[in-house]
């Protein structure tokens, strides 16, 4: 992703996206347009707690395309739907609750998890974010997602929600975290770990045993995927985040603070951090452990993790509305704290 730019180019052209050298093909699910139409419909019917302006902006983002590009090999719309619901509702929820406190976000996360685990089996009466997560569970059941894969997906989704709460501490205090803290939180809030788990829904990967899906080598690949996606999101969203206080969970701002340097130099450092993670991914991909009869399938699964990362980046490069100054949705939740 590293490139050389002048000061003038940097400040005048932050929206010019860097081009990471992902050696993975770019694809999109054949039902992406049908999934978009469902997305527009549920925004109109169920996102009435959001202002009309916010709803119209969300439609422009085509957030379900993140799922369609990240997991393009799912068999049908039914299999795509749970991931698309997570991708879109997770992003819209993050926007809506942008100004809530740590405690409020923790309570929201707890409520969502009771719905996803069926600890609270009753359908929420209101059309709100909680109803959307109840529908996610119903969609996972409808597409016959194996229980063990669903549990892995939920565990990683719970980590995303906890990450959302943890980053509120830094947002509300307008504080930039130290780099080690940033990396821990961003690994969760990039939202990519559930995608890594859902990649196993493609092709025949659901046959892969837990001993492989939970192997430290594979888990490290998941972490790298999450950090690469988090970092390229930070780089792409930097133009809007430079204009807003409290948007402190950005690698460029973290590196600027860490190294007492300029925004431009920190930006270039962030590109290098991303590229180092990509190099590590490729080394781990090339040197998989011995998985016996599962070797070839595991190799293909790891390749599709790379396709997932490249697909999410492709969504960023196709979207021209969300990550520009004034293009984002402001938090509309009324925090009591």
mmCIF file with all atom_site columns, N, CA and C in Angstrom, residues 129-181:
data_model
loop_
_atom_site.group_PDB
_atom_site.id
_atom_site.type_symbol
_atom_site.label_atom_id
_atom_site.label_alt_id
_atom_site.label_comp_id
_atom_site.label_asym_id
_atom_site.label_entity_id
_atom_site.label_seq_id
_atom_site.pdbx_PDB_ins_code
_atom_site.Cartn_x
_atom_site.Cartn_y
_atom_site.Cartn_z
_atom_site.occupancy
_atom_site.B_iso_or_equiv
_atom_site.pdbx_formal_charge
_atom_site.auth_seq_id
_atom_site.auth_comp_id
_atom_site.auth_asym_id
_atom_site.auth_atom_id
_atom_site.pdbx_PDB_model_num
ATOM 1   N N  . UNK A 1 129 ? -32.845 -1.494  16.467 1.00 0.00 ? 129 UNK A N  1
ATOM 2   C CA . UNK A 1 129 ? -31.615 -2.247  16.234 1.00 0.00 ? 129 UNK A CA 1
ATOM 3   C C  . UNK A 1 129 ? -31.684 -3.630  16.870 1.00 0.00 ? 129 UNK A C  1
ATOM 4   N N  . UNK A 1 130 ? -32.400 -3.753  17.980 1.00 0.00 ? 130 UNK A N  1
ATOM 5   C CA . UNK A 1 130 ? -32.497 -5.054  18.645 1.00 0.00 ? 130 UNK A CA 1
ATOM 6   C C  . UNK A 1 130 ? -33.331 -6.024  17.807 1.00 0.00 ? 130 UNK A C  1
ATOM 7   N N  . UNK A 1 131 ? -34.361 -5.507  17.173 1.00 0.00 ? 131 UNK A N  1
ATOM 8   C CA . UNK A 1 131 ? -35.158 -6.360  16.292 1.00 0.00 ? 131 UNK A CA 1
ATOM 9   C C  . UNK A 1 131 ? -34.319 -6.865  15.136 1.00 0.00 ? 131 UNK A C  1
ATOM 10  N N  . UNK A 1 132 ? -33.418 -6.027  14.633 1.00 0.00 ? 132 UNK A N  1
ATOM 11  C CA . UNK A 1 132 ? -32.561 -6.439  13.524 1.00 0.00 ? 132 UNK A CA 1
ATOM 12  C C  . UNK A 1 132 ? -31.659 -7.612  13.922 1.00 0.00 ? 132 UNK A C  1
ATOM 13  N N  . UNK A 1 133 ? -31.134 -7.594  15.128 1.00 0.00 ? 133 UNK A N  1
ATOM 14  C CA . UNK A 1 133 ? -30.265 -8.699  15.554 1.00 0.00 ? 133 UNK A CA 1
ATOM 15  C C  . UNK A 1 133 ? -31.067 -9.961  15.847 1.00 0.00 ? 133 UNK A C  1
ATOM 16  N N  . UNK A 1 134 ? -32.305 -9.800  16.272 1.00 0.00 ? 134 UNK A N  1
ATOM 17  C CA . UNK A 1 134 ? -33.195 -10.968 16.407 1.00 0.00 ? 134 UNK A CA 1
ATOM 18  C C  . UNK A 1 134 ? -33.393 -11.599 15.026 1.00 0.00 ? 134 UNK A C  1
ATOM 19  N N  . UNK A 1 135 ? -33.564 -10.760 13.995 1.00 0.00 ? 135 UNK A N  1
ATOM 20  C CA . UNK A 1 135 ? -33.738 -11.264 12.626 1.00 0.00 ? 135 UNK A CA 1
ATOM 21  C C  . UNK A 1 135 ? -32.456 -11.945 12.150 1.00 0.00 ? 135 UNK A C  1
ATOM 22  N N  . UNK A 1 136 ? -31.307 -11.450 12.559 1.00 0.00 ? 136 UNK A N  1
ATOM 23  C CA . UNK A 1 136 ? -30.048 -12.095 12.181 1.00 0.00 ? 136 UNK A CA 1
ATOM 24  C C  . UNK A 1 136 ? -30.057 -13.550 12.643 1.00 0.00 ? 136 UNK A C  1
ATOM 25  N N  . UNK A 1 137 ? -30.458 -13.779 13.882 1.00 0.00 ? 137 UNK A N  1
ATOM 26  C CA . UNK A 1 137 ? -30.505 -15.158 14.381 1.00 0.00 ? 137 UNK A CA 1
ATOM 27  C C  . UNK A 1 137 ? -31.479 -16.009 13.564 1.00 0.00 ? 137 UNK A C  1
ATOM 28  N N  . UNK A 1 138 ? -32.635 -15.466 13.255 1.00 0.00 ? 138 UNK A N  1
ATOM 29  C CA . UNK A 1 138 ? -33.614 -16.229 12.463 1.00 0.00 ? 138 UNK A CA 1
ATOM 30  C C  . UNK A 1 138 ? -33.062 -16.559 11.080 1.00 0.00 ? 138 UNK A C  1
ATOM 31  N N  . UNK A 1 139 ? -32.295 -15.635 10.517 1.00 0.00 ? 139 UNK A N  1
ATOM 32  C CA . UNK A 1 139 ? -31.698 -15.859 9.196  1.00 0.00 ? 139 UNK A CA 1
ATOM 33  C C  . UNK A 1 139 ? -30.628 -16.940 9.248  1.00 0.00 ? 139 UNK A C  1
ATOM 34  N N  . UNK A 1 140 ? -29.857 -16.965 10.335 1.00 0.00 ? 140 UNK A N  1
ATOM 35  C CA . UNK A 1 140 ? -28.838 -18.006 10.489 1.00 0.00 ? 140 UNK A CA 1
ATOM 36  C C  . UNK A 1 140 ? -29.483 -19.382 10.615 1.00 0.00 ? 140 UNK A C  1
ATOM 37  N N  . UNK A 1 141 ? -30.603 -19.433 11.322 1.00 0.00 ? 141 UNK A N  1
ATOM 38  C CA . UNK A 1 141 ? -31.341 -20.699 11.452 1.00 0.00 ? 141 UNK A CA 1
ATOM 39  C C  . UNK A 1 141 ? -31.897 -21.109 10.092 1.00 0.00 ? 141 UNK A C  1
ATOM 40  N N  . UNK A 1 142 ? -32.452 -20.151 9.365  1.00 0.00 ? 142 UNK A N  1
ATOM 41  C CA . UNK A 1 142 ? -33.101 -20.443 8.085  1.00 0.00 ? 142 UNK A CA 1
ATOM 42  C C  . UNK A 1 142 ? -32.110 -20.979 7.056  1.00 0.00 ? 142 UNK A C  1
ATOM 43  N N  . UNK A 1 143 ? -30.868 -20.515 7.083  1.00 0.00 ? 143 UNK A N  1
ATOM 44  C CA . UNK A 1 143 ? -29.882 -20.992 6.097  1.00 0.00 ? 143 UNK A CA 1
ATOM 45  C C  . UNK A 1 143 ? -29.130 -22.218 6.604  1.00 0.00 ? 143 UNK A C  1
ATOM 46  N N  . UNK A 1 144 ? -29.571 -22.762 7.746  1.00 0.00 ? 144 UNK A N  1
ATOM 47  C CA . UNK A 1 144 ? -29.000 -23.984 8.323  1.00 0.00 ? 144 UNK A CA 1
ATOM 48  C C  . UNK A 1 144 ? -27.510 -23.839 8.612  1.00 0.00 ? 144 UNK A C  1
ATOM 49  N N  . UNK A 1 145 ? -27.164 -22.710 9.200  1.00 0.00 ? 145 UNK A N  1
ATOM 50  C CA . UNK A 1 145 ? -25.786 -22.505 9.623  1.00 0.00 ? 145 UNK A CA 1
ATOM 51  C C  . UNK A 1 145 ? -25.473 -23.498 10.737 1.00 0.00 ? 145 UNK A C  1
ATOM 52  N N  . UNK A 1 146 ? -24.415 -24.299 10.607 1.00 0.00 ? 146 UNK A N  1
ATOM 53  C CA . UNK A 1 146 ? -24.095 -25.273 11.646 1.00 0.00 ? 146 UNK A CA 1
ATOM 54  C C  . UNK A 1 146 ? -23.914 -24.598 13.011 1.00 0.00 ? 146 UNK A C  1
ATOM 55  N N  . UNK A 1 147 ? -24.409 -25.239 14.058 1.00 0.00 ? 147 UNK A N  1
ATOM 56  C CA . UNK A 1 147 ? -24.394 -24.649 15.394 1.00 0.00 ? 147 UNK A CA 1
ATOM 57  C C  . UNK A 1 147 ? -22.976 -24.276 15.830 1.00 0.00 ? 147 UNK A C  1
ATOM 58  N N  . UNK A 1 148 ? -22.008 -25.135 15.533 1.00 0.00 ? 148 UNK A N  1
ATOM 59  C CA . UNK A 1 148 ? -20.647 -24.850 15.994 1.00 0.00 ? 148 UNK A CA 1
ATOM 60  C C  . UNK A 1 148 ? -20.063 -23.631 15.281 1.00 0.00 ? 148 UNK A C  1
ATOM 61  N N  . UNK A 1 149 ? -20.409 -23.436 13.998 1.00 0.00 ? 149 UNK A N  1
ATOM 62  C CA . UNK A 1 149 ? -19.945 -22.244 13.291 1.00 0.00 ? 149 UNK A CA 1
ATOM 63  C C  . UNK A 1 149 ? -20.675 -21.007 13.790 1.00 0.00 ? 149 UNK A C  1
ATOM 64  N N  . UNK A 1 150 ? -21.967 -21.172 14.111 1.00 0.00 ? 150 UNK A N  1
ATOM 65  C CA . UNK A 1 150 ? -22.739 -20.045 14.630 1.00 0.00 ? 150 UNK A CA 1
ATOM 66  C C  . UNK A 1 150 ? -22.161 -19.571 15.966 1.00 0.00 ? 150 UNK A C  1
ATOM 67  N N  . UNK A 1 151 ? -21.750 -20.516 16.810 1.00 0.00 ? 151 UNK A N  1
ATOM 68  C CA . UNK A 1 151 ? -21.161 -20.149 18.109 1.00 0.00 ? 151 UNK A CA 1
ATOM 69  C C  . UNK A 1 151 ? -19.845 -19.400 17.927 1.00 0.00 ? 151 UNK A C  1
ATOM 70  N N  . UNK A 1 152 ? -19.044 -19.820 16.965 1.00 0.00 ? 152 UNK A N  1
ATOM 71  C CA . UNK A 1 152 ? -17.787 -19.104 16.694 1.00 0.00 ? 152 UNK A CA 1
ATOM 72  C C  . UNK A 1 152 ? -18.097 -17.694 16.177 1.00 0.00 ? 152 UNK A C  1
ATOM 73  N N  . UNK A 1 153 ? -19.072 -17.594 15.301 1.00 0.00 ? 153 UNK A N  1
ATOM 74  C CA . UNK A 1 153 ? -19.491 -16.305 14.746 1.00 0.00 ? 153 UNK A CA 1
ATOM 75  C C  . UNK A 1 153 ? -19.964 -15.385 15.873 1.00 0.00 ? 153 UNK A C  1
ATOM 76  N N  . UNK A 1 154 ? -20.786 -15.926 16.795 1.00 0.00 ? 154 UNK A N  1
ATOM 77  C CA . UNK A 1 154 ? -21.300 -15.117 17.903 1.00 0.00 ? 154 UNK A CA 1
ATOM 78  C C  . UNK A 1 154 ? -20.193 -14.673 18.851 1.00 0.00 ? 154 UNK A C  1
ATOM 79  N N  . UNK A 1 155 ? -19.253 -15.559 19.112 1.00 0.00 ? 155 UNK A N  1
ATOM 80  C CA . UNK A 1 155 ? -18.155 -15.192 20.002 1.00 0.00 ? 155 UNK A CA 1
ATOM 81  C C  . UNK A 1 155 ? -17.380 -14.002 19.442 1.00 0.00 ? 155 UNK A C  1
ATOM 82  N N  . UNK A 1 156 ? -17.095 -14.057 18.162 1.00 0.00 ? 156 UNK A N  1
ATOM 83  C CA . UNK A 1 156 ? -16.352 -12.957 17.547 1.00 0.00 ? 156 UNK A CA 1
ATOM 84  C C  . UNK A 1 156 ? -17.214 -11.698 17.454 1.00 0.00 ? 156 UNK A C  1
ATOM 85  N N  . UNK A 1 157 ? -18.521 -11.855 17.235 1.00 0.00 ? 157 UNK A N  1
ATOM 86  C CA . UNK A 1 157 ? -19.414 -10.700 17.195 1.00 0.00 ? 157 UNK A CA 1
ATOM 87  C C  . UNK A 1 157 ? -19.492 -10.029 18.571 1.00 0.00 ? 157 UNK A C  1
ATOM 88  N N  . UNK A 1 158 ? -19.503 -10.852 19.625 1.00 0.00 ? 158 UNK A N  1
ATOM 89  C CA . UNK A 1 158 ? -19.507 -10.300 20.978 1.00 0.00 ? 158 UNK A CA 1
ATOM 90  C C  . UNK A 1 158 ? -18.248 -9.474  21.229 1.00 0.00 ? 158 UNK A C  1
ATOM 91  N N  . UNK A 1 159 ? -17.122 -9.936  20.719 1.00 0.00 ? 159 UNK A N  1
ATOM 92  C CA . UNK A 1 159 ? -15.872 -9.181  20.866 1.00 0.00 ? 159 UNK A CA 1
ATOM 93  C C  . UNK A 1 159 ? -15.961 -7.833  20.155 1.00 0.00 ? 159 UNK A C  1
ATOM 94  N N  . UNK A 1 160 ? -16.656 -7.799  19.015 1.00 0.00 ? 160 UNK A N  1
ATOM 95  C CA . UNK A 1 160 ? -16.864 -6.527  18.316 1.00 0.00 ? 160 UNK A CA 1
ATOM 96  C C  . UNK A 1 160 ? -17.636 -5.554  19.207 1.00 0.00 ? 160 UNK A C  1
ATOM 97  N N  . UNK A 1 161 ? -18.717 -6.047  19.815 1.00 0.00 ? 161 UNK A N  1
ATOM 98  C CA . UNK A 1 161 ? -19.559 -5.195  20.657 1.00 0.00 ? 161 UNK A CA 1
ATOM 99  C C  . UNK A 1 161 ? -18.801 -4.692  21.883 1.00 0.00 ? 161 UNK A C  1
ATOM 100 N N  . UNK A 1 162 ? -17.985 -5.565  22.483 1.00 0.00 ? 162 UNK A N  1
ATOM 101 C CA . UNK A 1 162 ? -17.176 -5.134  23.634 1.00 0.00 ? 162 UNK A CA 1
ATOM 102 C C  . UNK A 1 162 ? -16.151 -4.092  23.185 1.00 0.00 ? 162 UNK A C  1
ATOM 103 N N  . UNK A 1 163 ? -15.592 -4.285  21.989 1.00 0.00 ? 163 UNK A N  1
ATOM 104 C CA . UNK A 1 163 ? -14.669 -3.297  21.440 1.00 0.00 ? 163 UNK A CA 1
ATOM 105 C C  . UNK A 1 163 ? -15.339 -1.948  21.246 1.00 0.00 ? 163 UNK A C  1
ATOM 106 N N  . UNK A 1 164 ? -16.592 -1.967  20.765 1.00 0.00 ? 164 UNK A N  1
ATOM 107 C CA . UNK A 1 164 ? -17.353 -0.720  20.615 1.00 0.00 ? 164 UNK A CA 1
ATOM 108 C C  . UNK A 1 164 ? -17.461 0.001   21.960 1.00 0.00 ? 164 UNK A C  1
ATOM 109 N N  . UNK A 1 165 ? -17.704 -0.761  23.028 1.00 0.00 ? 165 UNK A N  1
ATOM 110 C CA . UNK A 1 165 ? -17.801 -0.147  24.358 1.00 0.00 ? 165 UNK A CA 1
ATOM 111 C C  . UNK A 1 165 ? -16.446 0.400   24.797 1.00 0.00 ? 165 UNK A C  1
ATOM 112 N N  . UNK A 1 166 ? -15.392 -0.388  24.623 1.00 0.00 ? 166 UNK A N  1
ATOM 113 C CA . UNK A 1 166 ? -14.061 0.029   25.079 1.00 0.00 ? 166 UNK A CA 1
ATOM 114 C C  . UNK A 1 166 ? -13.589 1.305   24.385 1.00 0.00 ? 166 UNK A C  1
ATOM 115 N N  . UNK A 1 167 ? -13.888 1.438   23.086 1.00 0.00 ? 167 UNK A N  1
ATOM 116 C CA . UNK A 1 167 ? -13.408 2.628   22.387 1.00 0.00 ? 167 UNK A CA 1
ATOM 117 C C  . UNK A 1 167 ? -14.176 3.880   22.812 1.00 0.00 ? 167 UNK A C  1
ATOM 118 N N  . UNK A 1 168 ? -15.386 3.695   23.373 1.00 0.00 ? 168 UNK A N  1
ATOM 119 C CA . UNK A 1 168 ? -16.143 4.870   23.838 1.00 0.00 ? 168 UNK A CA 1
ATOM 120 C C  . UNK A 1 168 ? -15.404 5.619   24.940 1.00 0.00 ? 168 UNK A C  1
ATOM 121 N N  . UNK A 1 169 ? -14.613 4.912   25.725 1.00 0.00 ? 169 UNK A N  1
ATOM 122 C CA . UNK A 1 169 ? -13.838 5.560   26.789 1.00 0.00 ? 169 UNK A CA 1
ATOM 123 C C  . UNK A 1 169 ? -12.912 6.608   26.184 1.00 0.00 ? 169 UNK A C  1
ATOM 124 N N  . UNK A 1 170 ? -12.288 6.287   25.049 1.00 0.00 ? 170 UNK A N  1
ATOM 125 C CA . UNK A 1 170 ? -11.360 7.205   24.405 1.00 0.00 ? 170 UNK A CA 1
ATOM 126 C C  . UNK A 1 170 ? -12.101 8.280   23.607 1.00 0.00 ? 170 UNK A C  1
ATOM 127 N N  . UNK A 1 171 ? -13.228 7.902   23.011 1.00 0.00 ? 171 UNK A N  1
ATOM 128 C CA . UNK A 1 171 ? -14.026 8.897   22.291 1.00 0.00 ? 171 UNK A CA 1
ATOM 129 C C  . UNK A 1 171 ? -14.535 9.974   23.244 1.00 0.00 ? 171 UNK A C  1
ATOM 130 N N  . UNK A 1 172 ? -15.142 9.536   24.358 1.00 0.00 ? 172 UNK A N  1
ATOM 131 C CA . UNK A 1 172 ? -15.803 10.493  25.253 1.00 0.00 ? 172 UNK A CA 1
ATOM 132 C C  . UNK A 1 172 ? -14.802 11.407  25.946 1.00 0.00 ? 172 UNK A C  1
ATOM 133 N N  . UNK A 1 173 ? -13.590 10.910  26.175 1.00 0.00 ? 173 UNK A N  1
ATOM 134 C CA . UNK A 1 173 ? -12.569 11.743  26.817 1.00 0.00 ? 173 UNK A CA 1
ATOM 135 C C  . UNK A 1 173 ? -11.697 12.470  25.796 1.00 0.00 ? 173 UNK A C  1
ATOM 136 N N  . UNK A 1 174 ? -12.006 12.268  24.490 1.00 0.00 ? 174 UNK A N  1
ATOM 137 C CA . UNK A 1 174 ? -11.229 12.867  23.404 1.00 0.00 ? 174 UNK A CA 1
ATOM 138 C C  . UNK A 1 174 ? -9.739  12.566  23.576 1.00 0.00 ? 174 UNK A C  1
ATOM 139 N N  . UNK A 1 175 ? -9.451  11.276  23.856 1.00 0.00 ? 175 UNK A N  1
ATOM 140 C CA . UNK A 1 175 ? -8.091  10.824  24.135 1.00 0.00 ? 175 UNK A CA 1
ATOM 141 C C  . UNK A 1 175 ? -7.641  9.823   23.084 1.00 0.00 ? 175 UNK A C  1
ATOM 142 N N  . UNK A 1 176 ? -6.424  9.977   22.607 1.00 0.00 ? 176 UNK A N  1
ATOM 143 C CA . UNK A 1 176 ? -5.842  9.013   21.666 1.00 0.00 ? 176 UNK A CA 1
ATOM 144 C C  . UNK A 1 176 ? -5.182  7.903   22.477 1.00 0.00 ? 176 UNK A C  1
ATOM 145 N N  . UNK A 1 177 ? -5.502  6.635   22.227 1.00 0.00 ? 177 UNK A N  1
ATOM 146 C CA . UNK A 1 177 ? -4.926  5.552   23.027 1.00 0.00 ? 177 UNK A CA 1
ATOM 147 C C  . UNK A 1 177 ? -3.478  5.262   22.651 1.00 0.00 ? 177 UNK A C  1
ATOM 148 N N  . UNK A 1 178 ? -2.715  4.623   23.545 1.00 0.00 ? 178 UNK A N  1
ATOM 149 C CA . UNK A 1 178 ? -1.379  4.120   23.177 1.00 0.00 ? 178 UNK A CA 1
ATOM 150 C C  . UNK A 1 178 ? -1.525  3.043   22.102 1.00 0.00 ? 178 UNK A C  1
ATOM 151 N N  . UNK A 1 179 ? -0.481  2.843   21.329 1.00 0.00 ? 179 UNK A N  1
ATOM 152 C CA . UNK A 1 179 ? -0.530  1.896   20.218 1.00 0.00 ? 179 UNK A CA 1
ATOM 153 C C  . UNK A 1 179 ? -0.948  0.488   20.645 1.00 0.00 ? 179 UNK A C  1
ATOM 154 N N  . UNK A 1 180 ? -0.387  -0.107  21.725 1.00 0.00 ? 180 UNK A N  1
ATOM 155 C CA . UNK A 1 180 ? -0.819  -1.467  22.096 1.00 0.00 ? 180 UNK A CA 1
ATOM 156 C C  . UNK A 1 180 ? -2.311  -1.552  22.424 1.00 0.00 ? 180 UNK A C  1
ATOM 157 N N  . UNK A 1 181 ? -2.844  -0.509  23.056 1.00 0.00 ? 181 UNK A N  1
ATOM 158 C CA . UNK A 1 181 ? -4.278  -0.494  23.370 1.00 0.00 ? 181 UNK A CA 1
ATOM 159 C C  . UNK A 1 181 ? -5.083  -0.351  22.091 1.00 0.00 ? 181 UNK A C  1
#
